[in-house]
């Protein structure tokens, strides 16, 4: 049984109580306290390797060439090979030309060194600050126009880790479903959202377009 992204023991207690005694349970969490509370074996999930991080960036930045290898390797190192930070950074860099891309990498490096970003926001729940994620998110946020910023902030209205459909997003954004979908796709391309589509089989099978935001990003929103 896999319980993903658990934020507290009380949230999963009914599930644990319902399991047979011979069940094997794998729990993922960003809350360091959870590991101690559960008293089980703990495995720390490592970051990407240098090689995989560079491949990831080269894949996500569609107009990257061999001449970008060195600056992208430096960026991966700056971000500590952290997958979420790399995803947001590459989404931001993908839409920039080579000159502006280097400027953005320099700005990300500065924010990481200085620990800047959204310093006025206090952590909530069991989450802790992830400086590299905060730095790339701040750079991405500063590059948005005011409408995009407002829509990004409104994503914070959804519950942590809850998926939502385009209609719900349109109601939160106060715009048409068509415009909401365009906005969500932009956030997806920038690494600020992921797809969580569902297949319903009540009658003819139908895919329902759904979206989900990483709870760290939702916290900043």
Coordinates of C-alpha atoms in Angstrom, one line a residue:
X1 CA 0.0 0.0 0.0
X2 CA 1.4 3.4 -1.1
X3 CA 0.4 6.6 0.8
X4 CA 1.9 9.5 -1.1
X5 CA 2.8 13.0 0.3
X6 CA 1.4 12.4 3.8
X7 CA 1.4 15.6 5.9
X8 CA 0.4 14.2 9.3
X9 CA -0.2 10.9 11.1
X10 CA -3.8 11.7 11.9
X11 CA -4.6 11.9 8.2
X12 CA -3.6 8.3 7.5
X13 CA -4.6 6.7 10.8
X14 CA -7.9 5.3 9.6
X15 CA -6.1 3.8 6.5
X16 CA -3.4 2.2 8.7
X17 CA -6.0 0.8 11.1
X18 CA -7.9 -0.7 8.1
X19 CA -4.9 -2.6 6.7
X20 CA -4.3 -6.3 7.5
X21 CA -1.4 -7.1 9.8
X22 CA 0.7 -8.5 6.9
X23 CA 0.4 -5.4 4.7
X24 CA 3.6 -3.6 3.6
X25 CA 3.2 0.2 3.6
X26 CA 5.3 2.7 1.7
X27 CA 4.8 6.4 2.8
X28 CA 6.2 9.5 1.1
X29 CA 6.4 12.7 3.0
X30 CA 8.2 16.1 3.1
X31 CA 7.6 16.3 6.8
X32 CA 10.7 15.2 8.7
X33 CA 8.7 14.6 11.8
X34 CA 6.6 11.9 10.1
X35 CA 9.5 9.5 9.8
X36 CA 10.2 9.7 13.5
X37 CA 6.5 9.3 14.4
X38 CA 6.1 6.2 12.3
X39 CA 9.2 4.5 13.7
X40 CA 9.8 2.6 10.5
X41 CA 12.7 2.3 8.1
X42 CA 13.5 5.7 6.6
X43 CA 14.9 6.2 3.1
X44 CA 16.0 9.7 2.0
X45 CA 15.1 10.4 -1.6
X46 CA 18.1 11.8 -3.3
X47 CA 18.2 14.5 -6.0
X48 CA 18.9 13.9 -9.7
X49 CA 22.4 13.0 -10.8
X50 CA 24.5 15.6 -12.7
X51 CA 24.0 13.7 -16.0
X52 CA 20.2 13.2 -15.5
X53 CA 19.8 16.9 -14.5
X54 CA 21.5 18.1 -17.6
X55 CA 19.5 15.7 -19.8
X56 CA 16.3 17.0 -18.1
X57 CA 17.2 20.6 -18.8
X58 CA 18.2 20.0 -22.4
X59 CA 14.9 18.1 -23.0
X60 CA 12.7 20.8 -21.4
X61 CA 14.4 23.7 -23.1
X62 CA 13.5 23.0 -26.7
X63 CA 15.8 25.5 -28.4
X64 CA 18.9 24.5 -26.3
X65 CA 22.0 23.7 -28.3
X66 CA 25.4 22.2 -27.5
X67 CA 26.6 25.8 -26.6
X68 CA 24.1 25.8 -23.8
X69 CA 25.6 22.8 -22.1
X70 CA 28.0 24.6 -19.8
X71 CA 25.6 27.3 -18.5
X72 CA 22.9 24.6 -18.0
X73 CA 25.3 22.4 -16.1
X74 CA 26.1 25.4 -13.9
X75 CA 22.4 26.0 -13.4
X76 CA 21.8 22.4 -12.4
X77 CA 24.6 22.7 -9.9
X78 CA 23.2 26.0 -8.5
X79 CA 19.8 24.3 -8.0
X80 CA 21.4 21.3 -6.2
X81 CA 19.9 19.0 -8.9
X82 CA 16.5 19.4 -7.2
X83 CA 13.8 18.1 -9.7
X84 CA 11.1 20.6 -8.9
X85 CA 13.4 23.5 -9.1
X86 CA 14.9 22.3 -12.4
X87 CA 11.3 21.8 -13.8
X88 CA 10.3 25.4 -12.9
X89 CA 13.6 26.9 -14.1
X90 CA 13.5 25.0 -17.4
X91 CA 9.9 26.0 -18.0
X92 CA 10.9 29.7 -17.5
X93 CA 14.0 29.5 -19.7
X94 CA 12.3 27.6 -22.5
X95 CA 10.5 30.8 -23.6
X96 CA 13.6 33.0 -23.5
X97 CA 16.2 33.8 -26.2
X98 CA 19.8 32.9 -25.5
X99 CA 20.8 36.4 -24.1
X100 CA 17.8 36.7 -21.8
X101 CA 18.3 33.0 -20.8
X102 CA 21.8 33.8 -19.5
X103 CA 20.4 36.8 -17.6
X104 CA 17.7 34.6 -16.0
X105 CA 20.3 32.0 -15.0
X106 CA 22.4 34.8 -13.4
X107 CA 19.4 36.1 -11.5
X108 CA 18.5 32.6 -10.3
X109 CA 22.0 32.2 -9.0
X110 CA 21.9 35.5 -7.2
X111 CA 18.6 34.6 -5.5
X112 CA 19.9 31.2 -4.4
X113 CA 23.1 32.8 -3.0
X114 CA 21.2 35.5 -1.2
X115 CA 18.4 33.2 0.0
X116 CA 16.0 35.7 -1.4
X117 CA 12.6 35.0 -3.0
X118 CA 9.5 35.3 -0.9
X119 CA 11.2 36.0 2.4
X120 CA 8.0 37.6 3.9
X121 CA 6.0 34.4 3.6
X122 CA 6.1 32.2 6.7
X123 CA 6.1 28.4 6.3
X124 CA 2.8 26.7 7.1
X125 CA 2.0 23.2 8.3
X126 CA 4.9 20.7 8.3
X127 CA 6.6 22.3 5.2
X128 CA 10.0 23.9 5.3
X129 CA 11.5 26.4 2.9
X130 CA 13.2 25.0 -0.1
X131 CA 15.5 27.8 -1.1
X132 CA 16.2 26.7 -4.7
X133 CA 12.6 26.1 -5.4
X134 CA 11.8 29.5 -4.0
X135 CA 14.5 31.2 -6.0
X136 CA 13.3 29.8 -9.4
X137 CA 9.7 30.4 -8.5
X138 CA 10.4 34.0 -7.7
X139 CA 12.2 34.5 -11.0
X140 CA 9.3 32.9 -12.9
X141 CA 6.8 35.0 -10.9
X142 CA 8.6 38.3 -11.6
X143 CA 8.6 37.4 -15.3
X144 CA 4.8 37.2 -15.4
X145 CA 2.4 40.0 -16.3
X146 CA 0.0 41.1 -13.6
X147 CA -2.9 39.0 -14.9
X148 CA -0.8 35.8 -14.8
X149 CA 0.4 36.7 -11.3
X150 CA -3.2 37.2 -10.2
X151 CA -4.3 33.8 -11.6
X152 CA -1.3 32.1 -10.1
X153 CA -2.1 33.5 -6.6
X154 CA -5.7 32.3 -7.0
X155 CA -4.6 28.7 -7.4
X156 CA -3.9 28.9 -3.7
X157 CA -7.6 28.7 -3.1
X158 CA -7.6 25.0 -3.9
X159 CA -6.9 22.4 -1.1
X160 CA -3.3 21.2 -0.9
X161 CA -2.6 18.5 -3.5
X162 CA -6.2 18.5 -4.6
X163 CA -6.8 18.1 -8.3
X164 CA -9.3 20.4 -10.0
X165 CA -10.9 20.7 -13.5
X166 CA -10.9 23.6 -15.9
X167 CA -14.4 24.7 -14.9
X168 CA -13.3 25.0 -11.3
X169 CA -10.3 27.0 -12.3
X170 CA -12.4 29.3 -14.5
X171 CA -14.6 30.0 -11.5
X172 CA -11.6 30.8 -9.3
X173 CA -10.0 32.9 -12.0
X174 CA -13.4 34.6 -12.8
X175 CA -13.0 34.1 -16.6
X176 CA -14.3 31.8 -19.3
X177 CA -13.3 28.1 -19.4
X178 CA -11.5 28.7 -22.7
X179 CA -9.3 31.4 -21.2
X180 CA -8.8 29.4 -18.0
X181 CA -7.5 26.4 -20.1
X182 CA -5.1 28.6 -22.0
X183 CA -3.8 30.0 -18.7
X184 CA -3.5 26.5 -17.1
X185 CA -1.5 25.3 -20.2
X186 CA 0.9 28.2 -19.7
X187 CA 1.4 27.3 -16.1
X188 CA 1.9 23.7 -17.1
X189 CA 4.6 24.6 -19.6
X190 CA 6.3 26.7 -17.0
X191 CA 6.5 23.8 -14.5
X192 CA 3.9 25.4 -12.2
X193 CA 1.2 22.7 -12.7
X194 CA 0.9 19.1 -13.6
X195 CA -1.9 17.1 -15.3
X196 CA -4.0 14.8 -13.2
X197 CA -6.5 13.6 -15.8
X198 CA -9.1 11.1 -14.7
X199 CA -10.8 8.3 -16.6
X200 CA -14.5 7.8 -15.7
X201 CA -16.2 4.5 -16.7
X202 CA -19.8 5.3 -15.6
X203 CA -21.1 4.6 -19.1
X204 CA -18.8 5.1 -22.1
X205 CA -15.3 5.7 -20.8
X206 CA -14.4 9.4 -20.9
X207 CA -11.3 11.3 -20.0
X208 CA -11.8 14.4 -17.8
X209 CA -9.1 17.1 -17.9
X210 CA -7.8 17.8 -14.4
X211 CA -4.9 19.7 -13.0
X212 CA -2.9 19.6 -9.9
X213 CA -0.3 21.9 -8.2
X214 CA 2.5 20.8 -6.1
X215 CA 1.7 21.7 -2.5
X216 CA 4.9 23.7 -2.1
X217 CA 3.9 25.9 -5.1
X218 CA 0.3 26.1 -3.7
X219 CA 1.7 27.3 -0.4
X220 CA 3.5 30.2 -2.2
X221 CA 0.4 30.9 -4.2

